Short mmCIF file of C-alpha atoms in Angstrom, two decimals:
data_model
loop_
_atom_site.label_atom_id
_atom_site.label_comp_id
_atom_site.label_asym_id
_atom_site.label_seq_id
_atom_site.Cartn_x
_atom_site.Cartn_y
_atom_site.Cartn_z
CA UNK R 8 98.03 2.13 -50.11
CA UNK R 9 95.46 1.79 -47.02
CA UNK R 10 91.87 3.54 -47.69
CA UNK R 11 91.16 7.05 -45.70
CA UNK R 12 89.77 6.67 -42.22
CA UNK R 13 87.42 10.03 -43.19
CA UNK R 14 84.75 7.87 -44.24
CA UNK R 15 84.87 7.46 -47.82
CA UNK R 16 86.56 4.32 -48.23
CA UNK R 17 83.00 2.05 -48.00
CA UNK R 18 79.98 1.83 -45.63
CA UNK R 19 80.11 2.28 -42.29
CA UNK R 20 78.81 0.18 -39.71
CA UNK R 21 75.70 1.70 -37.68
CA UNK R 22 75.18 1.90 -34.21
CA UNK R 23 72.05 1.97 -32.36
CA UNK R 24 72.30 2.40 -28.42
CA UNK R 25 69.58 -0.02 -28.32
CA UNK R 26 70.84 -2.73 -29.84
CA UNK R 27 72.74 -5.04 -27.90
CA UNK R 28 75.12 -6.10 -30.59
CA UNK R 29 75.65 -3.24 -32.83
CA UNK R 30 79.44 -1.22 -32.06
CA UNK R 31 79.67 1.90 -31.68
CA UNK R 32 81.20 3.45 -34.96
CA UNK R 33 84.81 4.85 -35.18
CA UNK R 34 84.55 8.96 -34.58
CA UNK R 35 86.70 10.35 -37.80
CA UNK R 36 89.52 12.76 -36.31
CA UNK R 37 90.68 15.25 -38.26
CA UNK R 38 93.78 14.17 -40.55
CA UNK R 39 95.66 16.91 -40.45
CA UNK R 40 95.62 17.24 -36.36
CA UNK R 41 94.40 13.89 -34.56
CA UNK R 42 94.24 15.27 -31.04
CA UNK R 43 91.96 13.35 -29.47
CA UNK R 44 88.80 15.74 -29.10
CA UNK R 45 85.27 13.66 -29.70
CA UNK R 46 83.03 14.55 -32.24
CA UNK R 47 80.70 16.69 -30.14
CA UNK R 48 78.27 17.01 -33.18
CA UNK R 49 77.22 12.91 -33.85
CA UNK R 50 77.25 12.59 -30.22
CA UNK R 51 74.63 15.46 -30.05
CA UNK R 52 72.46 13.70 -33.01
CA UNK R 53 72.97 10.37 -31.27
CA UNK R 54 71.42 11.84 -28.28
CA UNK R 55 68.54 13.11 -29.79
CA UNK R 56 67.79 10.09 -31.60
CA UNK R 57 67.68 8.17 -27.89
CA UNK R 58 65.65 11.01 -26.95
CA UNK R 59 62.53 10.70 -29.28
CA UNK R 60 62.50 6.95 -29.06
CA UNK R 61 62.08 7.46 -25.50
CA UNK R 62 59.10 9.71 -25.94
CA UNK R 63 57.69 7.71 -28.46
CA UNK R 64 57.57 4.60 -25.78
CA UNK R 65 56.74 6.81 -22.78
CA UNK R 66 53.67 7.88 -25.34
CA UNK R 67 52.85 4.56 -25.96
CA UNK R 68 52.78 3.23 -22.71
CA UNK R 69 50.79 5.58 -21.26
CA UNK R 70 48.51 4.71 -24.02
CA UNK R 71 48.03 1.03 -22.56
CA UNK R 72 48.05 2.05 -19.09
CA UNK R 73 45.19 4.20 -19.95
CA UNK R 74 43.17 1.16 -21.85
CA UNK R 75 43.98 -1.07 -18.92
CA UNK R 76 42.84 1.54 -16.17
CA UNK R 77 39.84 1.87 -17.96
CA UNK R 78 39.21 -1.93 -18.64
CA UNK R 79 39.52 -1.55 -14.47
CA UNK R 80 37.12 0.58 -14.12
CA UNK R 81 34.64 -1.30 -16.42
CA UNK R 82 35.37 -4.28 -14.47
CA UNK R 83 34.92 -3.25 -11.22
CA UNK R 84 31.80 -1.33 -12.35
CA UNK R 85 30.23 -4.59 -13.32
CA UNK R 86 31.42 -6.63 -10.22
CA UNK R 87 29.71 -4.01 -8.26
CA UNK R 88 26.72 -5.06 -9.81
CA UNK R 89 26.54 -8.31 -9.02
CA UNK R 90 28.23 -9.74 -5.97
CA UNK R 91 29.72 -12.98 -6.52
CA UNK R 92 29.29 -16.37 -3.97
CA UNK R 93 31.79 -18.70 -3.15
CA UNK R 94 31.56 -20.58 -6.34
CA UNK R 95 32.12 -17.85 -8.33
CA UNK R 96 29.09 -17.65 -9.64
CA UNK R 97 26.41 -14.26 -9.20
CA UNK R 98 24.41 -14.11 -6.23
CA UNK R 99 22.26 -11.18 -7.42
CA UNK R 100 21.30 -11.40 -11.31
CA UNK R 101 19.80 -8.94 -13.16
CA UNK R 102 16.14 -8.96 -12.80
CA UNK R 103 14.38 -9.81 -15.75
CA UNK R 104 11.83 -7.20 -17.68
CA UNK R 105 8.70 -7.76 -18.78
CA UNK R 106 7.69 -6.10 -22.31
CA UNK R 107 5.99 -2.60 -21.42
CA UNK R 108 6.35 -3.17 -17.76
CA UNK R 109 8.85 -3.25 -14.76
CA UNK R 110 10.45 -6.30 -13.43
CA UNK R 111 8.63 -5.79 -10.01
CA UNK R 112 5.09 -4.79 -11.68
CA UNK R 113 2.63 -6.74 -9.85
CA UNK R 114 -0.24 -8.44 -12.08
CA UNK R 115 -3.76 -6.42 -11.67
CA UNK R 116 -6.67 -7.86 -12.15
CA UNK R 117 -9.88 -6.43 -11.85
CA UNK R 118 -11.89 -5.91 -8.90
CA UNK R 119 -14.42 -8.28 -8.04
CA UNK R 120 -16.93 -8.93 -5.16
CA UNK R 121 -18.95 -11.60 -4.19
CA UNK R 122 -22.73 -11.16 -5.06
CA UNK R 123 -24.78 -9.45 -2.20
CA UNK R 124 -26.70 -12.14 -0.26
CA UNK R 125 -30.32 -13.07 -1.17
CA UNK R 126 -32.65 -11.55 0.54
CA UNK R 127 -35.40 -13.72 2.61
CA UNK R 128 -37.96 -11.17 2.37
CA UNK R 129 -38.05 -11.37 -1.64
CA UNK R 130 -39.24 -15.34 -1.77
CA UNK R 131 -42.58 -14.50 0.68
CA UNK R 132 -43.40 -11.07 -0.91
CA UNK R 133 -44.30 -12.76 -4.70
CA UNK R 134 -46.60 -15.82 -5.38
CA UNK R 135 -43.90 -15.98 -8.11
CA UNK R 136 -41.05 -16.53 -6.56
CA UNK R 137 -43.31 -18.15 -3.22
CA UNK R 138 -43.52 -21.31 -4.73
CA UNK R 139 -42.45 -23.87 -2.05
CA UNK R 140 -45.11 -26.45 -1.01
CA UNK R 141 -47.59 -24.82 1.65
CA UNK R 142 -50.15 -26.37 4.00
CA UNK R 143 -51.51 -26.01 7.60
CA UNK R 144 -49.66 -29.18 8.21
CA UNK R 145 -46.00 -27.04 6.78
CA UNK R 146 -47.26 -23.95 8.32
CA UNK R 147 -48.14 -25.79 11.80
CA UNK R 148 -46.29 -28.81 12.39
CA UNK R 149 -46.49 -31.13 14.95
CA UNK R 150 -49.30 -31.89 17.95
CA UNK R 151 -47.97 -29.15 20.11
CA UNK R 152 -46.21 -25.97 20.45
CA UNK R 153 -43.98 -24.45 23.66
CA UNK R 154 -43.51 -20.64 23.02
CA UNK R 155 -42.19 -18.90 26.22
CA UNK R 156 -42.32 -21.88 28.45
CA UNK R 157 -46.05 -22.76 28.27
CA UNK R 158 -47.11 -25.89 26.06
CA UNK R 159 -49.69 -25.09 23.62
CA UNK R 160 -51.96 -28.38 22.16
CA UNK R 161 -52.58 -28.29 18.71
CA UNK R 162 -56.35 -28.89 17.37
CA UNK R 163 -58.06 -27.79 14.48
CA UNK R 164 -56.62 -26.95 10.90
CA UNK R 165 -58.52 -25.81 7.73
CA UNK R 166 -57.70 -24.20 4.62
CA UNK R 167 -60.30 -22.90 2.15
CA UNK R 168 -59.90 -20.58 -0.99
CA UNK R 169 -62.47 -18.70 0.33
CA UNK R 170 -60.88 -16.19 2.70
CA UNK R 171 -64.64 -14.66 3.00
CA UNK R 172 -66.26 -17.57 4.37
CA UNK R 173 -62.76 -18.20 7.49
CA UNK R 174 -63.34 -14.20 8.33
CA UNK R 175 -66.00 -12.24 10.62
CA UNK R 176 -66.87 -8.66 11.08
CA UNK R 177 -65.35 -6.40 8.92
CA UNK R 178 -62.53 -8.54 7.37
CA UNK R 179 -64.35 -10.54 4.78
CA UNK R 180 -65.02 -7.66 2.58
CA UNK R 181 -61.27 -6.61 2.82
CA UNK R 182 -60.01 -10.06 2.15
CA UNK R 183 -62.18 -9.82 -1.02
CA UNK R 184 -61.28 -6.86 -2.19
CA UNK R 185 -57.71 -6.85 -2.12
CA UNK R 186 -57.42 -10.70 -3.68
CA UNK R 187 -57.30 -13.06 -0.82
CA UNK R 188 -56.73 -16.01 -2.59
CA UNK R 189 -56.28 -18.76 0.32
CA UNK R 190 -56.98 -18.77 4.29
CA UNK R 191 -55.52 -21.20 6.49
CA UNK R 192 -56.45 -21.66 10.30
CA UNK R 193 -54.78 -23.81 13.19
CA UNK R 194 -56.27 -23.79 16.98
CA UNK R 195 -53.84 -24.14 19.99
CA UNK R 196 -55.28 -24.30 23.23
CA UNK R 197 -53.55 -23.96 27.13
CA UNK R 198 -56.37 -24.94 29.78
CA UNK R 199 -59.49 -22.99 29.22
CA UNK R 200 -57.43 -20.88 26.96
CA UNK R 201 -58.11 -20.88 22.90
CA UNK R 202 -56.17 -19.13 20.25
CA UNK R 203 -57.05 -19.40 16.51
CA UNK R 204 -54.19 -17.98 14.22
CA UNK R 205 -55.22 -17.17 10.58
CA UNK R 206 -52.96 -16.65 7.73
CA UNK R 207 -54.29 -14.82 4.72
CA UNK R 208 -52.32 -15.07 1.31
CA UNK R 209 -52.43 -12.69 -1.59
CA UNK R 210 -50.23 -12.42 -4.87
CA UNK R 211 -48.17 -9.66 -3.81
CA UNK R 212 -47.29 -7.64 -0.61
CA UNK R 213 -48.73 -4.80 -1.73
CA UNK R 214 -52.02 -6.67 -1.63
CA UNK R 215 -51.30 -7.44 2.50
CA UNK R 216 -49.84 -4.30 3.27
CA UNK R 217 -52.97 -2.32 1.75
CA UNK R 218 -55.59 -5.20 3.66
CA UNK R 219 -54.20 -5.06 6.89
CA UNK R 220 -54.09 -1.24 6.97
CA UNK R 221 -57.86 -1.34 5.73
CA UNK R 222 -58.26 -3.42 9.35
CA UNK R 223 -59.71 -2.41 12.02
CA UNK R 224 -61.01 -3.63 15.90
CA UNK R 225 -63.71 -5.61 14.35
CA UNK R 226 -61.55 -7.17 11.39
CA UNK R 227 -61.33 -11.31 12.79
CA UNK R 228 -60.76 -14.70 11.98
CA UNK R 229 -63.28 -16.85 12.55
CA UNK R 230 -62.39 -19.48 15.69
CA UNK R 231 -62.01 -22.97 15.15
CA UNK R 232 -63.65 -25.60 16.62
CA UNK R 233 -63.39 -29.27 16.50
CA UNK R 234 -60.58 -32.22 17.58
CA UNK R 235 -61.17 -31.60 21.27
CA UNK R 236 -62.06 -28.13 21.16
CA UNK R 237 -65.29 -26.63 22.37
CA UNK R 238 -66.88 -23.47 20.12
CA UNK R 239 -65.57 -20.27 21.90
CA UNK R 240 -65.42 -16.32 20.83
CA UNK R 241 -69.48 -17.46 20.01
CA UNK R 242 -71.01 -14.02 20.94
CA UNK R 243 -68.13 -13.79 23.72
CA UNK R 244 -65.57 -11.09 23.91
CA UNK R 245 -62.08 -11.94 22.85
CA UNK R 246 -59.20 -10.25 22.05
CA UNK R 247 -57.96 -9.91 18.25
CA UNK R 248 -54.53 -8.86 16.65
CA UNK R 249 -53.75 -8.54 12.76
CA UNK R 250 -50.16 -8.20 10.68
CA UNK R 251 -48.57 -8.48 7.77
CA UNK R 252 -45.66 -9.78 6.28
CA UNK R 253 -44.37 -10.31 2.94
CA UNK R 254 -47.83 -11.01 0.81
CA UNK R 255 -48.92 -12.58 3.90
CA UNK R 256 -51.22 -11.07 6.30
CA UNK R 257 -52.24 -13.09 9.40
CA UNK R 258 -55.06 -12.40 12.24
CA UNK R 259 -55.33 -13.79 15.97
CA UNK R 260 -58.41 -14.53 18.03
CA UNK R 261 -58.29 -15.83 21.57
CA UNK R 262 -61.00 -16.17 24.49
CA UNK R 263 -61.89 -18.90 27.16
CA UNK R 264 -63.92 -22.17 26.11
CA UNK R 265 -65.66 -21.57 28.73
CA UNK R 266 -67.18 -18.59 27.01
CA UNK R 267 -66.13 -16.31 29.41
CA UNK R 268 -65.83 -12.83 28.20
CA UNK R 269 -62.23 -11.51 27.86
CA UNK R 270 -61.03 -8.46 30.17
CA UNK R 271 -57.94 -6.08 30.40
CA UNK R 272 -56.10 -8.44 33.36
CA UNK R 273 -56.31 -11.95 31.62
CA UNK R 274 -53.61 -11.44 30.87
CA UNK R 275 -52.99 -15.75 30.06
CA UNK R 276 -55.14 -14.63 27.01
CA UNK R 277 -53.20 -11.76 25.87
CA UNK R 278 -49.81 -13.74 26.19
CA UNK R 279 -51.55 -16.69 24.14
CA UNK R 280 -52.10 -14.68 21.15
CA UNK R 281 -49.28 -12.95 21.23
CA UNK R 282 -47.31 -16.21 21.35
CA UNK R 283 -49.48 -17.28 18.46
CA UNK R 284 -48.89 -14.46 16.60
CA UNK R 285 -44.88 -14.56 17.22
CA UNK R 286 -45.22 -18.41 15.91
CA UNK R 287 -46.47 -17.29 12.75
CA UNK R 288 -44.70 -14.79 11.78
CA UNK R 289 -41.23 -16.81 12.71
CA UNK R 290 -42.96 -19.66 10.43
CA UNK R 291 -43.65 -16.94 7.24
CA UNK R 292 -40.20 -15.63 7.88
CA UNK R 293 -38.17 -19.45 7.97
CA UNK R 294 -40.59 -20.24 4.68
CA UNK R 295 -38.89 -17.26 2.74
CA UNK R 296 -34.91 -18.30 4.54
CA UNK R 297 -35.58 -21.72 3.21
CA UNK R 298 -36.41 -20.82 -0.19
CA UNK R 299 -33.07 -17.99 -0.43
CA UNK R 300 -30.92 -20.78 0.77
CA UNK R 301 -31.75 -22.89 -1.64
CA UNK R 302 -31.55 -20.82 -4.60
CA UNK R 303 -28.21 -19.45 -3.68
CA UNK R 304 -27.04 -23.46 -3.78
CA UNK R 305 -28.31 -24.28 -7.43
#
């Protein structure tokens, strides 16, 4: 006798819609009235089944479209960041940082400035620091001497440690109290015309400033006489002038050889000594500029 087609007579086959090769099943019909009519019931579970495996996928998919929209996002994030060249590689790399600092910190350092420049005035004020050779010969040099466009003939020089004995009128008692401690004298002469410049040194400027304010119109240097040059200013009038500079002080004197007395409009006499007088001071002044220029290049 055949088995029962109402599913008891062994296992039945199952079929999955999504599964190429599995059949659908034989739908049991009724044995007492086989009309035809499917079984609306397994077709309705069968649905369902398709149903959640669909939303299961759907799920899942959306899953890993999310990941890979996101994996985007971080890539294009990044290649905005650095633009690439034609080879591929990074144009623009990240700049690199510098322990406690930003990339573009700029190194500091600390200010500096170049020492101020020596000042002249300091060598020639000091017999300590004034120690460069010094003679009538370095102090006047040469045979001649062309201030202003007039030639002036060198004669004469001395230079004594006694300033007393170099000075007249009321200047050797200054000298002497204020610590002269050297006089030298030089004589230029321009036709009848004589100058004699004297230059005074003491230890400090103080010294000269405090001497040559104790001056006064009868406060001279002694003239000097000799290789070529007649006497003059012997009892004659002649025309004075008296400065100071540094710890130097220094004193004109100039009249005729002729022993003519001096007046207001010889004024070849006036220009002489104040010639003279220019001449020493631009000598005193190049002494101390010497002496700063070479201690600045030790």
């Amino acid at each position: 006798m055949r088995p029962m087609s109402n599913g008891q007579g062994g296992p039945q086959s199952q079929w999955d819609p999504w599964k190429p090769q599995s059949q659908q099943p034989q739908q049991p019909w009724g044995s007492g009235g086989d009309d035809g009519t499917p079984d609306w019931a397994a077709l309705a579970e069968a649905s369902e089944t398709r149903g959640k495996r669909r939303k299961l996928l759907f799920i899942g998919g959306g899953a890993l479209a999310t990941i890979a929209i996101g994996t985007a996002v971080a890539l294009a994030v990044v290649s905005a960041n650095g633009h690439s060249g034609p080879s591929g590689s990074a144009s623009q790399l990240p700049s690199a940082s510098l322990p406690g600092g930003s990339a573009d910190a700029v190194p500091s350092f600390a200010p500096t400035s170049a020492p101020p420049p020596l000042d002249p005035k300091d060598f020639i004020s000091s017999a300590k620091k004034d120690t460069a050779p010094l003679s009538p010969e370095t102090l006047f040099p040469g045979s001649r001497l062309t201030m202003g466009g007039t030639v002036y003939e060198k004669g004469a020089t001395s230079d004594t440690t006694s300033c007393a004995g170099a000075a007249g009128g009321t200047l050797p008692g200054i000298l002497t109290a204020n610590g002269c401690t050297r006089l030298m004298r030089a004589t230029y002469t321009h036709g009848d015309v004589a100058v004699t410049v004297g230059v005074a040194l003491f230890d400090t400027e103080a010294q000269a400033t405090k001497a040559r304010k104790q001056t006064d119109d009868h406060s001279i240097v002694r003239s000097l006489s000799g290789s070529g040059v007649p006497a003059f200013c012997d009892g004659a009038t002649c025309r004075s002038t008296r400065n100071a500079y540094g710890r130097y002080a220094y004193f004109t004197l100039a009249g005729f050889t002729t022993g003519k007395n001096v007046t207001t409009k010889d004024t070849q006499v006036f220009s002489a000594g104040d010639n003279l007088a220019e001449f020493t001071f631009q000598q005193i002044r190049r002494r101390g500029q010497a002496q700063a220029s070479a201690a600045a290049n030790r």
